[in-house]
Structure formats: structure tokens, C-alpha cells
Amino acid sequence: MAFALGPKALAAGYRLSAYESIGSTSTEAMAWATLGDPGKLWVVANEQTAGHGRRGRGWQTPAGNLAASLLLAQPGHGAASATLGFAAGLALESAIRAAAPSVAVSVGLDEASAGGDRLALKWPNDVLLNGAKIAGILLEAVTRPGAESVVVIGIGVNVLHCPKEVPYPVTSLVESGADLSAETLFTALAEAWIDQESLWNQGRGFAAIRDRWLERAAGLGAPIAVKIGADVFRGTFETIDDEGRLIVRAGDGSSRAISAGEVHFGAAATAAL
Ligand code: BTN
């Protein structure tokens, strides 16, 4: 089966550039951006040889996994683009539920905070299955001459394979009992994106996205440790604010809004990091 866009994505004017193997779909999408591509372009592959993740880490996409990058031009205004990752996380969660109903039972707050049973979203942009990372999302932005902002949303999903030697628990959809291909999941993702993008509405609808995201959030109300550079901030995961920042309440009752950091739950939240 080949990668394809579904009817909603096609009707909304999305285009597709698909590869068997590529260095990085996000690097390729950025190259299209600098050449003046108008956006609404998916770059997709089921193998990457030079994928990258957050914090300068590599991202492994062996053949059979999904690497998809969405190029958007003028997606929103100013800080709004930073909240796009939450809409992308919701689209991916919804696509997994549609394409792999056997593993992807939506969670309520209790299940998520109890340690991540089934499918959950982890701040800022991970998708967890049974508490282990199944997908990561990376937002990259550039400003083109003329001050037009361009964002690439890079989405990597462990469909068939788990990455090796990574410093956190990982799983794959197939390991968790799903029977699906990267191609099937991609079509579902591109369709689900249309709904979430319309709800996000250039950032004006972030309140609704935020509510949905919080309903699916891993670790809400539970102990959390956030590594910010060399520092570790511990407390309780209270909520995310209207800019998508993580709100952590410390033991002394004070709360802190965090824009970037590495989140740990459970035993790791209380152990030395
Ligand atoms: C993370 O570190 O969790 C984010 C990982 C993002 C990986 C995806 S795979 C598709 C796209 N191409 C890349 O090189 N990176 C992103």
C-alpha cells in the first residue's frame, strides 16, 4: 500500500510528497519552505536515515515506522504557533484510535494519572501507550523573507519497531497488539489533522484544544519532576495554561509556569535525576 491523503485532506487543499526512505522528512519540508512552498504539504516516509528529535537528539525511524512532517505557512499569529503541537498531538491520538481501535482506548483522568494505562498525551508533545513513548512531535519554525512565518510539525510514530538504547520506556503499536501499517496510520492522521486544525483556528481555538488535551493528559494531578538544563523542579502537575505552558505546584504552594523541559512521572519524579 502506498501513502495517500484521504478525502478531507484533499478537499482542504493538502498535498503529499512521499518517500520510501529519506534523511529527515522535517529537513525536507524545511527545504521546500525555503524554496517558497505555499504550505499545506505533508512530507512522509517509512524510513529516515537522519531523523532528529527534541533537544538535539536523534530520532530512529527504521523501515515500517512512520515519519511525517507537515509544512504550514502563516499557521497563526505570534506565540499561537507554539500551541500547534497540542493540536497535532490530539490529531495523532485520534488517528491511532481510528486506525488501531484494539490498543487505543481513550483514557480518563484517573487512568492517565495512575501511571499511563493505554493511550495518553505527555507534555509537551509525546504520545504514550501504557506509559511508554510511542510517538514524538517536534515543532520547528522559520521566518521567510517578508516576515512570513513557516512551521514544520514533525511527527514520528513507532509503528513496527521500537528505537534502541533510548533513555526512556518505549513501545510500538505492533508490540502493543495493533495490526496496522504506517501508510494506514498516515491517512488517518492527515484526516484527523483537518478536524484539529479547524478547532485550533490559527490559535483562536486553543482553549478548546487545551480542554481536550487535558482530558487525555498523562500524569495530571500527580507528582512530576521537570528537568530544565541542570535544574530539576519538582511538584504536582496542575494544568497547562493558555499558552500551553506546564503549570507545576510546588510543596510550598507556589506554582511555576514552564515553557520547556524534560518531564518525568512516577518513581522518576521522586528519584534523583
Ligand atoms: C521527539 O524528540 O520526541 C520528537 C521526535 C520527532 C521525530 C519526527 S519523525 C518525522 C520528523 N522528521 C524528523 O527528523 N523528526 C521528526
PDB file of C-alpha atoms and ligand atoms in Angstrom:
ATOM      1  CA  MET A   1       0.000   0.000   0.000  1.00  0.00           C
ATOM      2  CA  ALA A   2       1.252   3.488  -0.807  1.00  0.00           C
ATOM      3  CA  PHE A   3       0.962   6.648   1.280  1.00  0.00           C
ATOM      4  CA  ALA A   4      -2.159   8.628   0.333  1.00  0.00           C
ATOM      5  CA  LEU A   5      -4.254  11.528   1.553  1.00  0.00           C
ATOM      6  CA  GLY A   6      -7.918  10.921   2.368  1.00  0.00           C
ATOM      7  CA  PRO A   7     -10.904  12.901   1.110  1.00  0.00           C
ATOM      8  CA  LYS A   8     -10.962  15.559   3.870  1.00  0.00           C
ATOM      9  CA  ALA A   9      -7.263  16.400   3.465  1.00  0.00           C
ATOM     10  CA  LEU A  10      -7.579  16.551  -0.340  1.00  0.00           C
ATOM     11  CA  ALA A  11     -10.696  18.735  -0.159  1.00  0.00           C
ATOM     12  CA  ALA A  12      -8.859  21.103   2.212  1.00  0.00           C
ATOM     13  CA  GLY A  13      -6.066  21.540  -0.350  1.00  0.00           C
ATOM     14  CA  TYR A  14      -3.335  19.443   1.284  1.00  0.00           C
ATOM     15  CA  ARG A  15      -0.581  17.906  -0.870  1.00  0.00           C
ATOM     16  CA  LEU A  16       1.700  14.933  -0.319  1.00  0.00           C
ATOM     17  CA  SER A  17       5.330  14.184  -1.054  1.00  0.00           C
ATOM     18  CA  ALA A  18       6.048  10.546  -0.123  1.00  0.00           C
ATOM     19  CA  TYR A  19       9.333   8.625   0.061  1.00  0.00           C
ATOM     20  CA  GLU A  20      10.358   5.057   0.787  1.00  0.00           C
ATOM     21  CA  SER A  21      13.437   6.350   2.603  1.00  0.00           C
ATOM     22  CA  ILE A  22      14.722   9.848   3.300  1.00  0.00           C
ATOM     23  CA  GLY A  23      17.226  11.596   5.600  1.00  0.00           C
ATOM     24  CA  SER A  24      14.581  13.537   7.535  1.00  0.00           C
ATOM     25  CA  THR A  25      11.057  14.464   6.455  1.00  0.00           C
ATOM     26  CA  SER A  26      11.313  17.678   8.517  1.00  0.00           C
ATOM     27  CA  THR A  27      14.599  18.700   6.901  1.00  0.00           C
ATOM     28  CA  GLU A  28      12.999  18.036   3.513  1.00  0.00           C
ATOM     29  CA  ALA A  29       9.900  20.076   4.432  1.00  0.00           C
ATOM     30  CA  MET A  30      12.142  22.951   5.586  1.00  0.00           C
ATOM     31  CA  ALA A  31      13.955  22.798   2.238  1.00  0.00           C
ATOM     32  CA  TRP A  32      10.589  23.105   0.452  1.00  0.00           C
ATOM     33  CA  ALA A  33       9.764  26.042   2.751  1.00  0.00           C
ATOM     34  CA  THR A  34      12.916  27.925   1.829  1.00  0.00           C
ATOM     35  CA  LEU A  35      12.088  27.380  -1.855  1.00  0.00           C
ATOM     36  CA  GLY A  36       8.797  29.223  -1.249  1.00  0.00           C
ATOM     37  CA  ASP A  37       6.367  26.309  -0.955  1.00  0.00           C
ATOM     38  CA  PRO A  38       2.898  27.678  -0.064  1.00  0.00           C
ATOM     39  CA  GLY A  39       2.392  25.127   2.733  1.00  0.00           C
ATOM     40  CA  LYS A  40      -0.301  22.532   3.434  1.00  0.00           C
ATOM     41  CA  LEU A  41       2.320  19.993   2.384  1.00  0.00           C
ATOM     42  CA  TRP A  42       2.855  16.613   4.030  1.00  0.00           C
ATOM     43  CA  VAL A  43       6.283  15.025   3.591  1.00  0.00           C
ATOM     44  CA  VAL A  44       6.116  11.387   4.603  1.00  0.00           C
ATOM     45  CA  ALA A  45       8.342   8.309   4.696  1.00  0.00           C
ATOM     46  CA  ASN A  46       8.511   4.968   6.458  1.00  0.00           C
ATOM     47  CA  GLU A  47      12.263   5.108   6.908  1.00  0.00           C
ATOM     48  CA  GLN A  48      14.536   8.001   7.923  1.00  0.00           C
ATOM     49  CA  THR A  49      18.316   7.776   7.908  1.00  0.00           C
ATOM     50  CA  ALA A  50      18.984  11.074   9.706  1.00  0.00           C
ATOM     51  CA  GLY A  51      15.855  11.841  11.725  1.00  0.00           C
ATOM     52  CA  HIS A  52      16.117  14.348  14.566  1.00  0.00           C
ATOM     53  CA  GLY A  53      14.140  14.864  17.742  1.00  0.00           C
ATOM     54  CA  ARG A  54      13.902  17.424  20.529  1.00  0.00           C
ATOM     55  CA  ARG A  55      16.955  18.662  22.452  1.00  0.00           C
ATOM     56  CA  GLY A  56      19.271  17.783  19.564  1.00  0.00           C
ATOM     57  CA  ARG A  57      18.641  14.065  19.972  1.00  0.00           C
ATOM     58  CA  GLY A  58      18.459  11.725  17.007  1.00  0.00           C
ATOM     59  CA  TRP A  59      15.168  10.047  16.124  1.00  0.00           C
ATOM     60  CA  GLN A  60      15.210   6.498  14.760  1.00  0.00           C
ATOM     61  CA  THR A  61      12.760   5.578  12.001  1.00  0.00           C
ATOM     62  CA  PRO A  62      13.578   2.060  10.806  1.00  0.00           C
ATOM     63  CA  ALA A  63      11.581   0.861   7.751  1.00  0.00           C
ATOM     64  CA  GLY A  64       7.973   0.265   8.755  1.00  0.00           C
ATOM     65  CA  ASN A  65       7.668   3.154  11.219  1.00  0.00           C
ATOM     66  CA  LEU A  66       6.042   6.475  10.327  1.00  0.00           C
ATOM     67  CA  ALA A  67       7.845   9.769   9.785  1.00  0.00           C
ATOM     68  CA  ALA A  68       5.543  12.587   8.705  1.00  0.00           C
ATOM     69  CA  SER A  69       6.201  16.320   8.567  1.00  0.00           C
ATOM     70  CA  LEU A  70       3.586  18.947   7.875  1.00  0.00           C
ATOM     71  CA  LEU A  71       4.666  22.271   6.390  1.00  0.00           C
ATOM     72  CA  LEU A  72       2.348  25.148   7.235  1.00  0.00           C
ATOM     73  CA  ALA A  73       2.814  28.723   6.081  1.00  0.00           C
ATOM     74  CA  GLN A  74       1.369  31.506   8.254  1.00  0.00           C
ATOM     75  CA  PRO A  75      -0.247  28.984  10.601  1.00  0.00           C
ATOM     76  CA  GLY A  76      -1.176  31.547  13.254  1.00  0.00           C
ATOM     77  CA  HIS A  77      -0.022  34.764  14.793  1.00  0.00           C
ATOM     78  CA  GLY A  78       2.989  35.199  17.058  1.00  0.00           C
ATOM     79  CA  ALA A  79       3.033  32.861  20.019  1.00  0.00           C
ATOM     80  CA  ALA A  80      -0.027  30.979  18.708  1.00  0.00           C
ATOM     81  CA  SER A  81       2.176  28.736  16.565  1.00  0.00           C
ATOM     82  CA  ALA A  82       3.738  27.347  19.751  1.00  0.00           C
ATOM     83  CA  THR A  83       0.401  25.777  20.636  1.00  0.00           C
ATOM     84  CA  LEU A  84       0.159  23.874  17.329  1.00  0.00           C
ATOM     85  CA  GLY A  85       1.892  20.864  18.879  1.00  0.00           C
ATOM     86  CA  PHE A  86      -1.104  20.253  21.142  1.00  0.00           C
ATOM     87  CA  ALA A  87      -3.436  20.171  18.120  1.00  0.00           C
ATOM     88  CA  ALA A  88      -1.002  17.786  16.405  1.00  0.00           C
ATOM     89  CA  GLY A  89      -0.904  15.530  19.491  1.00  0.00           C
ATOM     90  CA  LEU A  90      -4.700  15.372  19.531  1.00  0.00           C
ATOM     91  CA  ALA A  91      -4.793  14.584  15.802  1.00  0.00           C
ATOM     92  CA  LEU A  92      -2.315  11.751  16.292  1.00  0.00           C
ATOM     93  CA  GLU A  93      -4.184  10.349  19.298  1.00  0.00           C
ATOM     94  CA  SER A  94      -7.409  10.449  17.324  1.00  0.00           C
ATOM     95  CA  ALA A  95      -5.743   8.791  14.298  1.00  0.00           C
ATOM     96  CA  ILE A  96      -4.336   5.973  16.438  1.00  0.00           C
ATOM     97  CA  ARG A  97      -7.780   5.428  17.948  1.00  0.00           C
ATOM     98  CA  ALA A  98      -9.317   5.267  14.464  1.00  0.00           C
ATOM     99  CA  ALA A  99      -6.635   3.095  12.871  1.00  0.00           C
ATOM    100  CA  ALA A 100      -5.837   0.808  15.836  1.00  0.00           C
ATOM    101  CA  PRO A 101      -9.006   0.539  17.931  1.00  0.00           C
ATOM    102  CA  SER A 102      -7.781  -2.609  19.680  1.00  0.00           C
ATOM    103  CA  VAL A 103      -4.974  -0.827  21.529  1.00  0.00           C
ATOM    104  CA  ALA A 104      -6.173   2.718  21.616  1.00  0.00           C
ATOM    105  CA  VAL A 105      -8.864   3.081  24.193  1.00  0.00           C
ATOM    106  CA  SER A 106      -9.198   6.709  25.173  1.00  0.00           C
ATOM    107  CA  VAL A 107      -8.271   7.396  28.790  1.00  0.00           C
ATOM    108  CA  GLY A 108      -9.951   9.390  31.503  1.00  0.00           C
ATOM    109  CA  LEU A 109      -8.059  11.457  34.032  1.00  0.00           C
ATOM    110  CA  ASP A 110      -7.917   8.709  36.628  1.00  0.00           C
ATOM    111  CA  GLU A 111      -6.331   6.140  34.359  1.00  0.00           C
ATOM    112  CA  ALA A 112      -3.831   8.644  32.993  1.00  0.00           C
ATOM    113  CA  SER A 113      -2.750   9.890  36.390  1.00  0.00           C
ATOM    114  CA  ALA A 114      -2.495   6.363  37.735  1.00  0.00           C
ATOM    115  CA  GLY A 115       0.585   5.821  35.586  1.00  0.00           C
ATOM    116  CA  GLY A 116      -0.460   5.924  31.981  1.00  0.00           C
ATOM    117  CA  ASP A 117      -2.653   2.954  31.204  1.00  0.00           C
ATOM    118  CA  ARG A 118      -3.361   2.829  27.445  1.00  0.00           C
ATOM    119  CA  LEU A 119      -3.120   5.943  25.285  1.00  0.00           C
ATOM    120  CA  ALA A 120      -2.233   9.341  26.774  1.00  0.00           C
ATOM    121  CA  LEU A 121      -0.611  12.636  25.834  1.00  0.00           C
ATOM    122  CA  LYS A 122       2.530  13.716  27.668  1.00  0.00           C
ATOM    123  CA  TRP A 123       3.536  17.367  27.896  1.00  0.00           C
ATOM    124  CA  PRO A 124       4.570  18.874  25.679  1.00  0.00           C
ATOM    125  CA  ASN A 125       4.283  16.687  22.610  1.00  0.00           C
ATOM    126  CA  ASP A 126       4.643  12.954  23.244  1.00  0.00           C
ATOM    127  CA  VAL A 127       2.103  10.184  22.877  1.00  0.00           C
ATOM    128  CA  LEU A 128       2.321   7.350  25.416  1.00  0.00           C
ATOM    129  CA  LEU A 129       0.887   3.873  25.252  1.00  0.00           C
ATOM    130  CA  ASN A 130       0.783   2.033  28.583  1.00  0.00           C
ATOM    131  CA  GLY A 131       3.165   4.684  29.962  1.00  0.00           C
ATOM    132  CA  ALA A 132       5.801   4.133  27.235  1.00  0.00           C
ATOM    133  CA  LYS A 133       6.572   6.539  24.417  1.00  0.00           C
ATOM    134  CA  ILE A 134       5.028   5.562  21.120  1.00  0.00           C
ATOM    135  CA  ALA A 135       5.365   8.870  19.268  1.00  0.00           C
ATOM    136  CA  GLY A 136       7.110  12.212  19.438  1.00  0.00           C
ATOM    137  CA  ILE A 137       6.309  15.545  17.836  1.00  0.00           C
ATOM    138  CA  LEU A 138       8.785  18.306  17.045  1.00  0.00           C
ATOM    139  CA  LEU A 139       7.833  21.847  16.013  1.00  0.00           C
ATOM    140  CA  GLU A 140      10.361  23.843  14.016  1.00  0.00           C
ATOM    141  CA  ALA A 141       9.769  27.386  12.765  1.00  0.00           C
ATOM    142  CA  VAL A 142      11.473  29.699  10.312  1.00  0.00           C
ATOM    143  CA  THR A 143      10.673  33.202   9.165  1.00  0.00           C
ATOM    144  CA  ARG A 144      10.855  33.659   5.408  1.00  0.00           C
ATOM    145  CA  PRO A 145      11.931  36.908   3.704  1.00  0.00           C
ATOM    146  CA  GLY A 146       8.905  39.213   4.031  1.00  0.00           C
ATOM    147  CA  ALA A 147       8.412  38.034   7.634  1.00  0.00           C
ATOM    148  CA  GLU A 148       6.066  35.186   6.776  1.00  0.00           C
ATOM    149  CA  SER A 149       6.235  32.528   9.456  1.00  0.00           C
ATOM    150  CA  VAL A 150       6.543  28.899   8.423  1.00  0.00           C
ATOM    151  CA  VAL A 151       6.188  25.953  10.784  1.00  0.00           C
ATOM    152  CA  VAL A 152       7.106  22.312  10.240  1.00  0.00           C
ATOM    153  CA  ILE A 153       5.372  19.825  12.532  1.00  0.00           C
ATOM    154  CA  GLY A 154       7.439  16.630  12.540  1.00  0.00           C
ATOM    155  CA  ILE A 155       5.677  13.504  13.790  1.00  0.00           C
ATOM    156  CA  GLY A 156       7.432  10.199  14.408  1.00  0.00           C
ATOM    157  CA  VAL A 157       5.485   7.054  15.345  1.00  0.00           C
ATOM    158  CA  ASN A 158       6.835   3.653  16.378  1.00  0.00           C
ATOM    159  CA  VAL A 159       4.518   1.504  14.287  1.00  0.00           C
ATOM    160  CA  LEU A 160       6.521  -1.711  13.768  1.00  0.00           C
ATOM    161  CA  HIS A 161       9.738  -1.068  15.688  1.00  0.00           C
ATOM    162  CA  CYS A 162      10.925   0.477  18.954  1.00  0.00           C
ATOM    163  CA  PRO A 163      14.040   2.648  18.965  1.00  0.00           C
ATOM    164  CA  LYS A 164      17.096   1.137  20.618  1.00  0.00           C
ATOM    165  CA  GLU A 165      19.063   2.478  23.597  1.00  0.00           C
ATOM    166  CA  VAL A 166      16.935   5.493  24.415  1.00  0.00           C
ATOM    167  CA  PRO A 167      16.783   6.853  27.983  1.00  0.00           C
ATOM    168  CA  TYR A 168      13.029   6.343  28.485  1.00  0.00           C
ATOM    169  CA  PRO A 169      10.489   3.489  28.156  1.00  0.00           C
ATOM    170  CA  VAL A 170       9.352   2.909  24.562  1.00  0.00           C
ATOM    171  CA  THR A 171       6.852   0.723  22.776  1.00  0.00           C
ATOM    172  CA  SER A 172       5.436   0.266  19.289  1.00  0.00           C
ATOM    173  CA  LEU A 173       1.878  -0.105  18.053  1.00  0.00           C
ATOM    174  CA  VAL A 174       2.516  -3.626  16.769  1.00  0.00           C
ATOM    175  CA  GLU A 175       4.195  -4.662  20.054  1.00  0.00           C
ATOM    176  CA  SER A 176       1.022  -3.476  21.787  1.00  0.00           C
ATOM    177  CA  GLY A 177      -1.210  -5.656  19.656  1.00  0.00           C
ATOM    178  CA  ALA A 178      -2.214  -3.424  16.758  1.00  0.00           C
ATOM    179  CA  ASP A 179      -2.241  -4.697  13.225  1.00  0.00           C
ATOM    180  CA  LEU A 180      -1.666  -1.683  11.009  1.00  0.00           C
ATOM    181  CA  SER A 181       0.837  -0.113   8.645  1.00  0.00           C
ATOM    182  CA  ALA A 182       2.489   3.295   8.624  1.00  0.00           C
ATOM    183  CA  GLU A 183       0.536   4.057   5.445  1.00  0.00           C
ATOM    184  CA  THR A 184      -2.852   3.361   7.079  1.00  0.00           C
ATOM    185  CA  LEU A 185      -1.924   5.419  10.128  1.00  0.00           C
ATOM    186  CA  PHE A 186      -0.726   8.314   7.968  1.00  0.00           C
ATOM    187  CA  THR A 187      -4.019   8.586   6.060  1.00  0.00           C
ATOM    188  CA  ALA A 188      -5.901   8.611   9.386  1.00  0.00           C
ATOM    189  CA  LEU A 189      -3.510  11.248  10.774  1.00  0.00           C
ATOM    190  CA  ALA A 190      -3.885  13.581   7.794  1.00  0.00           C
ATOM    191  CA  GLU A 191      -7.689  13.261   8.041  1.00  0.00           C
ATOM    192  CA  ALA A 192      -7.720  13.827  11.821  1.00  0.00           C
ATOM    193  CA  TRP A 193      -5.480  16.867  11.383  1.00  0.00           C
ATOM    194  CA  ILE A 194      -8.220  18.614   9.376  1.00  0.00           C
ATOM    195  CA  ASP A 195     -10.594  18.483  12.378  1.00  0.00           C
ATOM    196  CA  GLN A 196      -7.995  19.610  14.923  1.00  0.00           C
ATOM    197  CA  GLU A 197      -6.663  22.390  12.707  1.00  0.00           C
ATOM    198  CA  SER A 198     -10.144  23.748  12.260  1.00  0.00           C
ATOM    199  CA  LEU A 199     -10.726  23.635  16.044  1.00  0.00           C
ATOM    200  CA  TRP A 200      -7.327  25.291  16.647  1.00  0.00           C
ATOM    201  CA  ASN A 201      -8.352  28.026  14.177  1.00  0.00           C
ATOM    202  CA  GLN A 202      -4.974  29.804  13.912  1.00  0.00           C
ATOM    203  CA  GLY A 203      -4.640  29.696  17.679  1.00  0.00           C
ATOM    204  CA  ARG A 204      -8.004  31.363  18.387  1.00  0.00           C
ATOM    205  CA  GLY A 205      -9.469  27.983  19.384  1.00  0.00           C
ATOM    206  CA  PHE A 206      -6.646  26.956  21.698  1.00  0.00           C
ATOM    207  CA  ALA A 207      -8.996  26.975  24.724  1.00  0.00           C
ATOM    208  CA  ALA A 208     -10.959  24.065  23.208  1.00  0.00           C
ATOM    209  CA  ILE A 209      -7.754  22.245  22.189  1.00  0.00           C
ATOM    210  CA  ARG A 210      -6.398  22.743  25.713  1.00  0.00           C
ATOM    211  CA  ASP A 211      -9.563  21.247  27.291  1.00  0.00           C
ATOM    212  CA  ARG A 212      -9.370  18.187  25.033  1.00  0.00           C
ATOM    213  CA  TRP A 213      -5.648  17.807  25.626  1.00  0.00           C
ATOM    214  CA  LEU A 214      -6.096  17.944  29.412  1.00  0.00           C
ATOM    215  CA  GLU A 215      -8.747  15.198  29.225  1.00  0.00           C
ATOM    216  CA  ARG A 216      -6.073  12.947  27.701  1.00  0.00           C
ATOM    217  CA  ALA A 217      -3.044  14.182  29.685  1.00  0.00           C
ATOM    218  CA  ALA A 218      -0.718  11.703  31.376  1.00  0.00           C
ATOM    219  CA  GLY A 219       0.149  12.444  34.982  1.00  0.00           C
ATOM    220  CA  LEU A 220      -2.319  15.246  35.643  1.00  0.00           C
ATOM    221  CA  GLY A 221      -2.591  15.849  39.394  1.00  0.00           C
ATOM    222  CA  ALA A 222       0.358  13.515  40.066  1.00  0.00           C
ATOM    223  CA  PRO A 223       3.953  14.130  41.204  1.00  0.00           C
ATOM    224  CA  ILE A 224       6.160  15.435  38.437  1.00  0.00           C
ATOM    225  CA  ALA A 225       9.817  16.359  38.022  1.00  0.00           C
ATOM    226  CA  VAL A 226      10.858  18.707  35.245  1.00  0.00           C
ATOM    227  CA  LYS A 227      14.487  18.889  34.230  1.00  0.00           C
ATOM    228  CA  ILE A 228      15.342  22.362  32.968  1.00  0.00           C
ATOM    229  CA  GLY A 229      19.003  22.460  31.991  1.00  0.00           C
ATOM    230  CA  ALA A 230      20.936  21.391  35.097  1.00  0.00           C
ATOM    231  CA  ASP A 231      17.999  22.146  37.436  1.00  0.00           C
ATOM    232  CA  VAL A 232      15.142  19.872  38.461  1.00  0.00           C
ATOM    233  CA  PHE A 233      11.823  21.367  39.542  1.00  0.00           C
ATOM    234  CA  ARG A 234       9.511  19.041  41.484  1.00  0.00           C
ATOM    235  CA  GLY A 235       5.862  19.354  42.397  1.00  0.00           C
ATOM    236  CA  THR A 236       2.397  18.373  41.220  1.00  0.00           C
ATOM    237  CA  PHE A 237       1.299  18.619  37.584  1.00  0.00           C
ATOM    238  CA  GLU A 238      -1.587  21.065  37.956  1.00  0.00           C
ATOM    239  CA  THR A 239      -2.582  22.040  34.398  1.00  0.00           C
ATOM    240  CA  ILE A 240      -1.364  23.763  31.238  1.00  0.00           C
ATOM    241  CA  ASP A 241      -2.072  27.466  30.792  1.00  0.00           C
ATOM    242  CA  ASP A 242      -3.492  29.396  27.839  1.00  0.00           C
ATOM    243  CA  GLU A 243      -0.071  29.447  26.164  1.00  0.00           C
ATOM    244  CA  GLY A 244       0.437  25.717  26.630  1.00  0.00           C
ATOM    245  CA  ARG A 245       2.954  26.156  29.463  1.00  0.00           C
ATOM    246  CA  LEU A 246       3.174  23.420  32.077  1.00  0.00           C
ATOM    247  CA  ILE A 247       1.919  24.579  35.481  1.00  0.00           C
ATOM    248  CA  VAL A 248       3.603  22.817  38.377  1.00  0.00           C
ATOM    249  CA  ARG A 249       2.636  23.445  42.012  1.00  0.00           C
ATOM    250  CA  ALA A 250       5.486  23.075  44.477  1.00  0.00           C
ATOM    251  CA  GLY A 251       5.177  21.746  48.036  1.00  0.00           C
ATOM    252  CA  ASP A 252       5.162  25.296  49.456  1.00  0.00           C
ATOM    253  CA  GLY A 253       2.030  26.126  47.419  1.00  0.00           C
ATOM    254  CA  SER A 254       3.795  28.295  44.849  1.00  0.00           C
ATOM    255  CA  SER A 255       3.293  27.442  41.197  1.00  0.00           C
ATOM    256  CA  ARG A 256       5.597  27.802  38.253  1.00  0.00           C
ATOM    257  CA  ALA A 257       4.843  28.080  34.523  1.00  0.00           C
ATOM    258  CA  ILE A 258       7.353  26.105  32.456  1.00  0.00           C
ATOM    259  CA  SER A 259       7.848  26.630  28.710  1.00  0.00           C
ATOM    260  CA  ALA A 260      10.439  23.928  28.045  1.00  0.00           C
ATOM    261  CA  GLY A 261      11.826  20.997  29.997  1.00  0.00           C
ATOM    262  CA  GLU A 262      12.021  17.235  30.255  1.00  0.00           C
ATOM    263  CA  VAL A 263       9.126  15.732  32.190  1.00  0.00           C
ATOM    264  CA  HIS A 264       9.313  12.678  34.464  1.00  0.00           C
ATOM    265  CA  PHE A 265       6.412  10.995  36.282  1.00  0.00           C
ATOM    266  CA  GLY A 266       6.075   8.213  38.813  1.00  0.00           C
ATOM    267  CA  ALA A 267       9.187   6.852  40.540  1.00  0.00           C
ATOM    268  CA  ALA A 268      11.390   9.042  38.337  1.00  0.00           C
ATOM    269  CA  ALA A 269       9.581  12.125  39.681  1.00  0.00           C
ATOM    270  CA  THR A 270      10.855  11.474  43.188  1.00  0.00           C
ATOM    271  CA  ALA A 271      14.191   9.824  42.389  1.00  0.00           C
ATOM    272  CA  ALA A 272      17.366  11.814  41.786  1.00  0.00           C
ATOM    273  CA  LEU A 273      17.600  12.802  38.100  1.00  0.00           C
TER     274      LEU A 273
HETATM  275  C1  BTN B   1      10.894  13.939  19.993  1.00  0.00           C
HETATM  276  O1  BTN B   1      12.079  14.140  20.264  1.00  0.00           O
HETATM  277  O2  BTN B   1      10.138  13.331  20.752  1.00  0.00           O
HETATM  278  C2  BTN B   1      10.337  14.448  18.682  1.00  0.00           C
HETATM  279  C3  BTN B   1      10.617  13.472  17.579  1.00  0.00           C
HETATM  280  C4  BTN B   1      10.154  13.937  16.214  1.00  0.00           C
HETATM  281  C5  BTN B   1      10.569  12.977  15.141  1.00  0.00           C
HETATM  282  C6  BTN B   1       9.941  13.301  13.831  1.00  0.00           C
HETATM  283  S1  BTN B   1       9.981  11.952  12.691  1.00  0.00           S
HETATM  284  C7  BTN B   1       9.408  12.986  11.436  1.00  0.00           C
HETATM  285  C8  BTN B   1      10.170  14.270  11.580  1.00  0.00           C
HETATM  286  N1  BTN B   1      11.459  14.185  10.952  1.00  0.00           N
HETATM  287  C9  BTN B   1      12.459  14.309  11.827  1.00  0.00           C
HETATM  288  O3  BTN B   1      13.676  14.287  11.531  1.00  0.00           O
HETATM  289  N2  BTN B   1      11.971  14.478  13.058  1.00  0.00           N
HETATM  290  C10 BTN B   1      10.524  14.465  13.054  1.00  0.00           C
END
